[in-house]
Amino acid sequence: VDYFYPNAQRGTLLWYHDHAMDRVGRHVHAGLAGAYCIRDAADDALLALIGGRARELLLAINDRILTADETFLDYDAGMPHDANIVVAGSDDAVGRPEFLGNRNFVNAHPSPDVALARAAWRLRVLNVASARTYALALCDPDAIAAGSGRVWYTSAIRVIGADGGLNGRSVALADTDAVIIAPAQRRDLLVDLSSLPPTVTRV
């Protein structure tokens, strides 16, 4: 059977995932999900301002638990049994309905280290976590480790869109602000790395 989706709507970031009965969380955690961008004239105009699609990154974030040897994902470890939750007609305790991991992943990679040019970047962020809400900010990890110097640089971020596409106007953030993104939500961010001082080598 072929399914046709005309996507006749304004430009935005959409995503899809498996909907198997009682297995959605486990399957999305395993990677059965994907994202795609719908483009329109406003979207194209924005990309033209920052140097085209080469300056756009799609980031799918979530939390996971790895086995001790870090070779497999351990979904069950993030679903501890709760003696207070019992299936009707059964004496068996069940896990809570959401997964909570102890390690963050971006595009299926744990703690990725990516070198980006000091330029304006468009980050299309998608939260594919089961239950974790993220507060995203820019900070200097070297300043944190040293215990001195300026730590926060979130003022380099402007929120330009969300689930429905581009906002009517962008929202400038202060250094100590954060971008809040709950499960299944999307955030469209413009990040100006050229505004960071040369002493900041990573964020």
PDB file of N, CA, C and O in Angstrom, residues 74-108:
ATOM      1  N   ASP A  74      20.524  -0.176  26.590  1.00  0.00           N
ATOM      2  CA  ASP A  74      19.795  -0.952  27.592  1.00  0.00           C
ATOM      3  C   ASP A  74      18.510  -0.218  27.940  1.00  0.00           C
ATOM      4  O   ASP A  74      18.455   0.564  28.892  1.00  0.00           O
ATOM      5  N   TYR A  75      17.466  -0.458  27.160  1.00  0.00           N
ATOM      6  CA  TYR A  75      16.195   0.230  27.361  1.00  0.00           C
ATOM      7  C   TYR A  75      15.559  -0.133  28.702  1.00  0.00           C
ATOM      8  O   TYR A  75      15.049   0.724  29.420  1.00  0.00           O
ATOM      9  N   ASP A  76      15.611  -1.407  29.055  1.00  0.00           N
ATOM     10  CA  ASP A  76      14.962  -1.854  30.288  1.00  0.00           C
ATOM     11  C   ASP A  76      15.576  -1.225  31.533  1.00  0.00           C
ATOM     12  O   ASP A  76      14.892  -1.047  32.538  1.00  0.00           O
ATOM     13  N   ALA A  77      16.855  -0.877  31.480  1.00  0.00           N
ATOM     14  CA  ALA A  77      17.499  -0.259  32.646  1.00  0.00           C
ATOM     15  C   ALA A  77      16.903   1.113  32.954  1.00  0.00           C
ATOM     16  O   ALA A  77      16.997   1.585  34.086  1.00  0.00           O
ATOM     17  N   GLY A  78      16.298   1.744  31.961  1.00  0.00           N
ATOM     18  CA  GLY A  78      15.690   3.056  32.168  1.00  0.00           C
ATOM     19  C   GLY A  78      14.227   2.991  32.533  1.00  0.00           C
ATOM     20  O   GLY A  78      13.567   4.017  32.651  1.00  0.00           O
ATOM     21  N   MET A  79      13.713   1.760  32.715  1.00  0.00           N
ATOM     22  CA  MET A  79      12.306   1.563  33.051  1.00  0.00           C
ATOM     23  C   MET A  79      12.203   0.754  34.345  1.00  0.00           C
ATOM     24  O   MET A  79      11.758  -0.395  34.345  1.00  0.00           O
ATOM     25  N   PRO A  80      12.655   1.280  35.475  1.00  0.00           N
ATOM     26  CA  PRO A  80      12.628   0.497  36.716  1.00  0.00           C
ATOM     27  C   PRO A  80      11.208   0.127  37.117  1.00  0.00           C
ATOM     28  O   PRO A  80      10.273   0.879  36.885  1.00  0.00           O
ATOM     29  N   HIS A  81      11.081  -1.045  37.699  1.00  0.00           N
ATOM     30  CA  HIS A  81       9.763  -1.510  38.137  1.00  0.00           C
ATOM     31  C   HIS A  81       9.311  -0.738  39.361  1.00  0.00           C
ATOM     32  O   HIS A  81      10.096  -0.395  40.230  1.00  0.00           O
ATOM     33  N   ASP A  82       8.043  -0.464  39.408  1.00  0.00           N
ATOM     34  CA  ASP A  82       7.439   0.277  40.507  1.00  0.00           C
ATOM     35  C   ASP A  82       6.403  -0.620  41.184  1.00  0.00           C
ATOM     36  O   ASP A  82       5.402  -1.003  40.571  1.00  0.00           O
ATOM     37  N   ALA A  83       6.657  -0.971  42.429  1.00  0.00           N
ATOM     38  CA  ALA A  83       5.765  -1.881  43.150  1.00  0.00           C
ATOM     39  C   ALA A  83       4.374  -1.298  43.338  1.00  0.00           C
ATOM     40  O   ALA A  83       3.419  -2.026  43.644  1.00  0.00           O
ATOM     41  N   ASN A  84       4.221   0.009  43.168  1.00  0.00           N
ATOM     42  CA  ASN A  84       2.924   0.649  43.360  1.00  0.00           C
ATOM     43  C   ASN A  84       2.061   0.630  42.103  1.00  0.00           C
ATOM     44  O   ASN A  84       0.908   1.039  42.144  1.00  0.00           O
ATOM     45  N   ILE A  85       2.644   0.191  40.979  1.00  0.00           N
ATOM     46  CA  ILE A  85       1.893   0.143  39.726  1.00  0.00           C
ATOM     47  C   ILE A  85       1.711  -1.325  39.354  1.00  0.00           C
ATOM     48  O   ILE A  85       2.682  -2.033  39.094  1.00  0.00           O
ATOM     49  N   VAL A  86       0.487  -1.792  39.360  1.00  0.00           N
ATOM     50  CA  VAL A  86       0.202  -3.201  39.073  1.00  0.00           C
ATOM     51  C   VAL A  86      -0.839  -3.273  37.967  1.00  0.00           C
ATOM     52  O   VAL A  86      -1.819  -2.539  37.966  1.00  0.00           O
ATOM     53  N   VAL A  87      -0.615  -4.182  37.017  1.00  0.00           N
ATOM     54  CA  VAL A  87      -1.567  -4.393  35.937  1.00  0.00           C
ATOM     55  C   VAL A  87      -2.823  -5.033  36.525  1.00  0.00           C
ATOM     56  O   VAL A  87      -2.733  -5.948  37.346  1.00  0.00           O
ATOM     57  N   ALA A  88      -3.994  -4.547  36.111  1.00  0.00           N
ATOM     58  CA  ALA A  88      -5.252  -5.097  36.621  1.00  0.00           C
ATOM     59  C   ALA A  88      -5.310  -6.608  36.419  1.00  0.00           C
ATOM     60  O   ALA A  88      -5.013  -7.116  35.339  1.00  0.00           O
ATOM     61  N   GLY A  89      -5.663  -7.327  37.484  1.00  0.00           N
ATOM     62  CA  GLY A  89      -5.778  -8.779  37.408  1.00  0.00           C
ATOM     63  C   GLY A  89      -4.456  -9.502  37.517  1.00  0.00           C
ATOM     64  O   GLY A  89      -4.377 -10.703  37.275  1.00  0.00           O
ATOM     65  N   SER A  90      -3.396  -8.770  37.862  1.00  0.00           N
ATOM     66  CA  SER A  90      -2.076  -9.389  37.949  1.00  0.00           C
ATOM     67  C   SER A  90      -1.386  -8.924  39.220  1.00  0.00           C
ATOM     68  O   SER A  90      -1.682  -7.859  39.749  1.00  0.00           O
ATOM     69  N   ASP A  91      -0.465  -9.730  39.707  1.00  0.00           N
ATOM     70  CA  ASP A  91       0.319  -9.353  40.875  1.00  0.00           C
ATOM     71  C   ASP A  91       1.683  -8.788  40.466  1.00  0.00           C
ATOM     72  O   ASP A  91       2.523  -8.506  41.315  1.00  0.00           O
ATOM     73  N   ASP A  92       1.916  -8.658  39.169  1.00  0.00           N
ATOM     74  CA  ASP A  92       3.222  -8.229  38.670  1.00  0.00           C
ATOM     75  C   ASP A  92       3.322  -6.713  38.623  1.00  0.00           C
ATOM     76  O   ASP A  92       2.464  -6.038  38.053  1.00  0.00           O
ATOM     77  N   ALA A  93       4.368  -6.192  39.229  1.00  0.00           N
ATOM     78  CA  ALA A  93       4.633  -4.759  39.129  1.00  0.00           C
ATOM     79  C   ALA A  93       5.134  -4.448  37.726  1.00  0.00           C
ATOM     80  O   ALA A  93       5.757  -5.281  37.073  1.00  0.00           O
ATOM     81  N   VAL A  94       4.843  -3.272  37.252  1.00  0.00           N
ATOM     82  CA  VAL A  94       5.270  -2.881  35.906  1.00  0.00           C
ATOM     83  C   VAL A  94       6.135  -1.636  35.976  1.00  0.00           C
ATOM     84  O   VAL A  94       6.158  -0.926  36.975  1.00  0.00           O
ATOM     85  N   GLY A  95       6.843  -1.375  34.911  1.00  0.00           N
ATOM     86  CA  GLY A  95       7.683  -0.184  34.853  1.00  0.00           C
ATOM     87  C   GLY A  95       6.853   1.055  34.599  1.00  0.00           C
ATOM     88  O   GLY A  95       5.718   0.983  34.141  1.00  0.00           O
ATOM     89  N   ARG A  96       7.425   2.205  34.901  1.00  0.00           N
ATOM     90  CA  ARG A  96       6.734   3.449  34.574  1.00  0.00           C
ATOM     91  C   ARG A  96       6.661   3.562  33.055  1.00  0.00           C
ATOM     92  O   ARG A  96       7.470   2.961  32.340  1.00  0.00           O
ATOM     93  N   PRO A  97       5.738   4.321  32.516  1.00  0.00           N
ATOM     94  CA  PRO A  97       5.549   4.338  31.068  1.00  0.00           C
ATOM     95  C   PRO A  97       6.597   5.133  30.292  1.00  0.00           C
ATOM     96  O   PRO A  97       6.596   5.124  29.083  1.00  0.00           O
ATOM     97  N   GLU A  98       7.476   5.827  30.990  1.00  0.00           N
ATOM     98  CA  GLU A  98       8.479   6.601  30.266  1.00  0.00           C
ATOM     99  C   GLU A  98       9.897   6.139  30.611  1.00  0.00           C
ATOM    100  O   GLU A  98      10.148   5.632  31.688  1.00  0.00           O
ATOM    101  N   PHE A  99      10.788   6.341  29.635  1.00  0.00           N
ATOM    102  CA  PHE A  99      12.195   5.971  29.809  1.00  0.00           C
ATOM    103  C   PHE A  99      12.995   7.186  30.252  1.00  0.00           C
ATOM    104  O   PHE A  99      12.803   8.289  29.744  1.00  0.00           O
ATOM    105  N   LEU A 100      13.889   7.007  31.197  1.00  0.00           N
ATOM    106  CA  LEU A 100      14.827   8.058  31.591  1.00  0.00           C
ATOM    107  C   LEU A 100      16.241   7.483  31.556  1.00  0.00           C
ATOM    108  O   LEU A 100      16.553   6.538  32.283  1.00  0.00           O
ATOM    109  N   GLY A 101      17.080   8.054  30.691  1.00  0.00           N
ATOM    110  CA  GLY A 101      18.450   7.571  30.549  1.00  0.00           C
ATOM    111  C   GLY A 101      19.432   8.400  31.349  1.00  0.00           C
ATOM    112  O   GLY A 101      19.081   9.406  31.960  1.00  0.00           O
ATOM    113  N   ASN A 102      20.682   7.976  31.324  1.00  0.00           N
ATOM    114  CA  ASN A 102      21.731   8.682  32.069  1.00  0.00           C
ATOM    115  C   ASN A 102      22.796   9.284  31.167  1.00  0.00           C
ATOM    116  O   ASN A 102      23.822   9.758  31.640  1.00  0.00           O
ATOM    117  N   ARG A 103      22.553   9.261  29.863  1.00  0.00           N
ATOM    118  CA  ARG A 103      23.545   9.789  28.926  1.00  0.00           C
ATOM    119  C   ARG A 103      22.817  10.422  27.748  1.00  0.00           C
ATOM    120  O   ARG A 103      21.866   9.846  27.217  1.00  0.00           O
ATOM    121  N   ASN A 104      23.253  11.587  27.344  1.00  0.00           N
ATOM    122  CA  ASN A 104      22.614  12.291  26.238  1.00  0.00           C
ATOM    123  C   ASN A 104      23.240  11.899  24.903  1.00  0.00           C
ATOM    124  O   ASN A 104      24.457  11.739  24.800  1.00  0.00           O
ATOM    125  N   PHE A 105      22.382  11.779  23.898  1.00  0.00           N
ATOM    126  CA  PHE A 105      22.809  11.443  22.545  1.00  0.00           C
ATOM    127  C   PHE A 105      22.325  12.533  21.591  1.00  0.00           C
ATOM    128  O   PHE A 105      21.258  13.111  21.790  1.00  0.00           O
ATOM    129  N   VAL A 106      23.111  12.798  20.568  1.00  0.00           N
ATOM    130  CA  VAL A 106      22.726  13.714  19.496  1.00  0.00           C
ATOM    131  C   VAL A 106      22.907  12.972  18.180  1.00  0.00           C
ATOM    132  O   VAL A 106      24.006  12.493  17.884  1.00  0.00           O
ATOM    133  N   ASN A 107      21.826  12.852  17.419  1.00  0.00           N
ATOM    134  CA  ASN A 107      21.855  12.106  16.157  1.00  0.00           C
ATOM    135  C   ASN A 107      22.444  10.712  16.348  1.00  0.00           C
ATOM    136  O   ASN A 107      23.286  10.255  15.570  1.00  0.00           O
ATOM    137  N   ALA A 108      22.011  10.056  17.432  1.00  0.00           N
ATOM    138  CA  ALA A 108      22.389   8.672  17.765  1.00  0.00           C
ATOM    139  C   ALA A 108      23.836   8.517  18.209  1.00  0.00           C
ATOM    140  O   ALA A 108      24.325   7.403  18.319  1.00  0.00           O
TER     141      ALA A 108
END
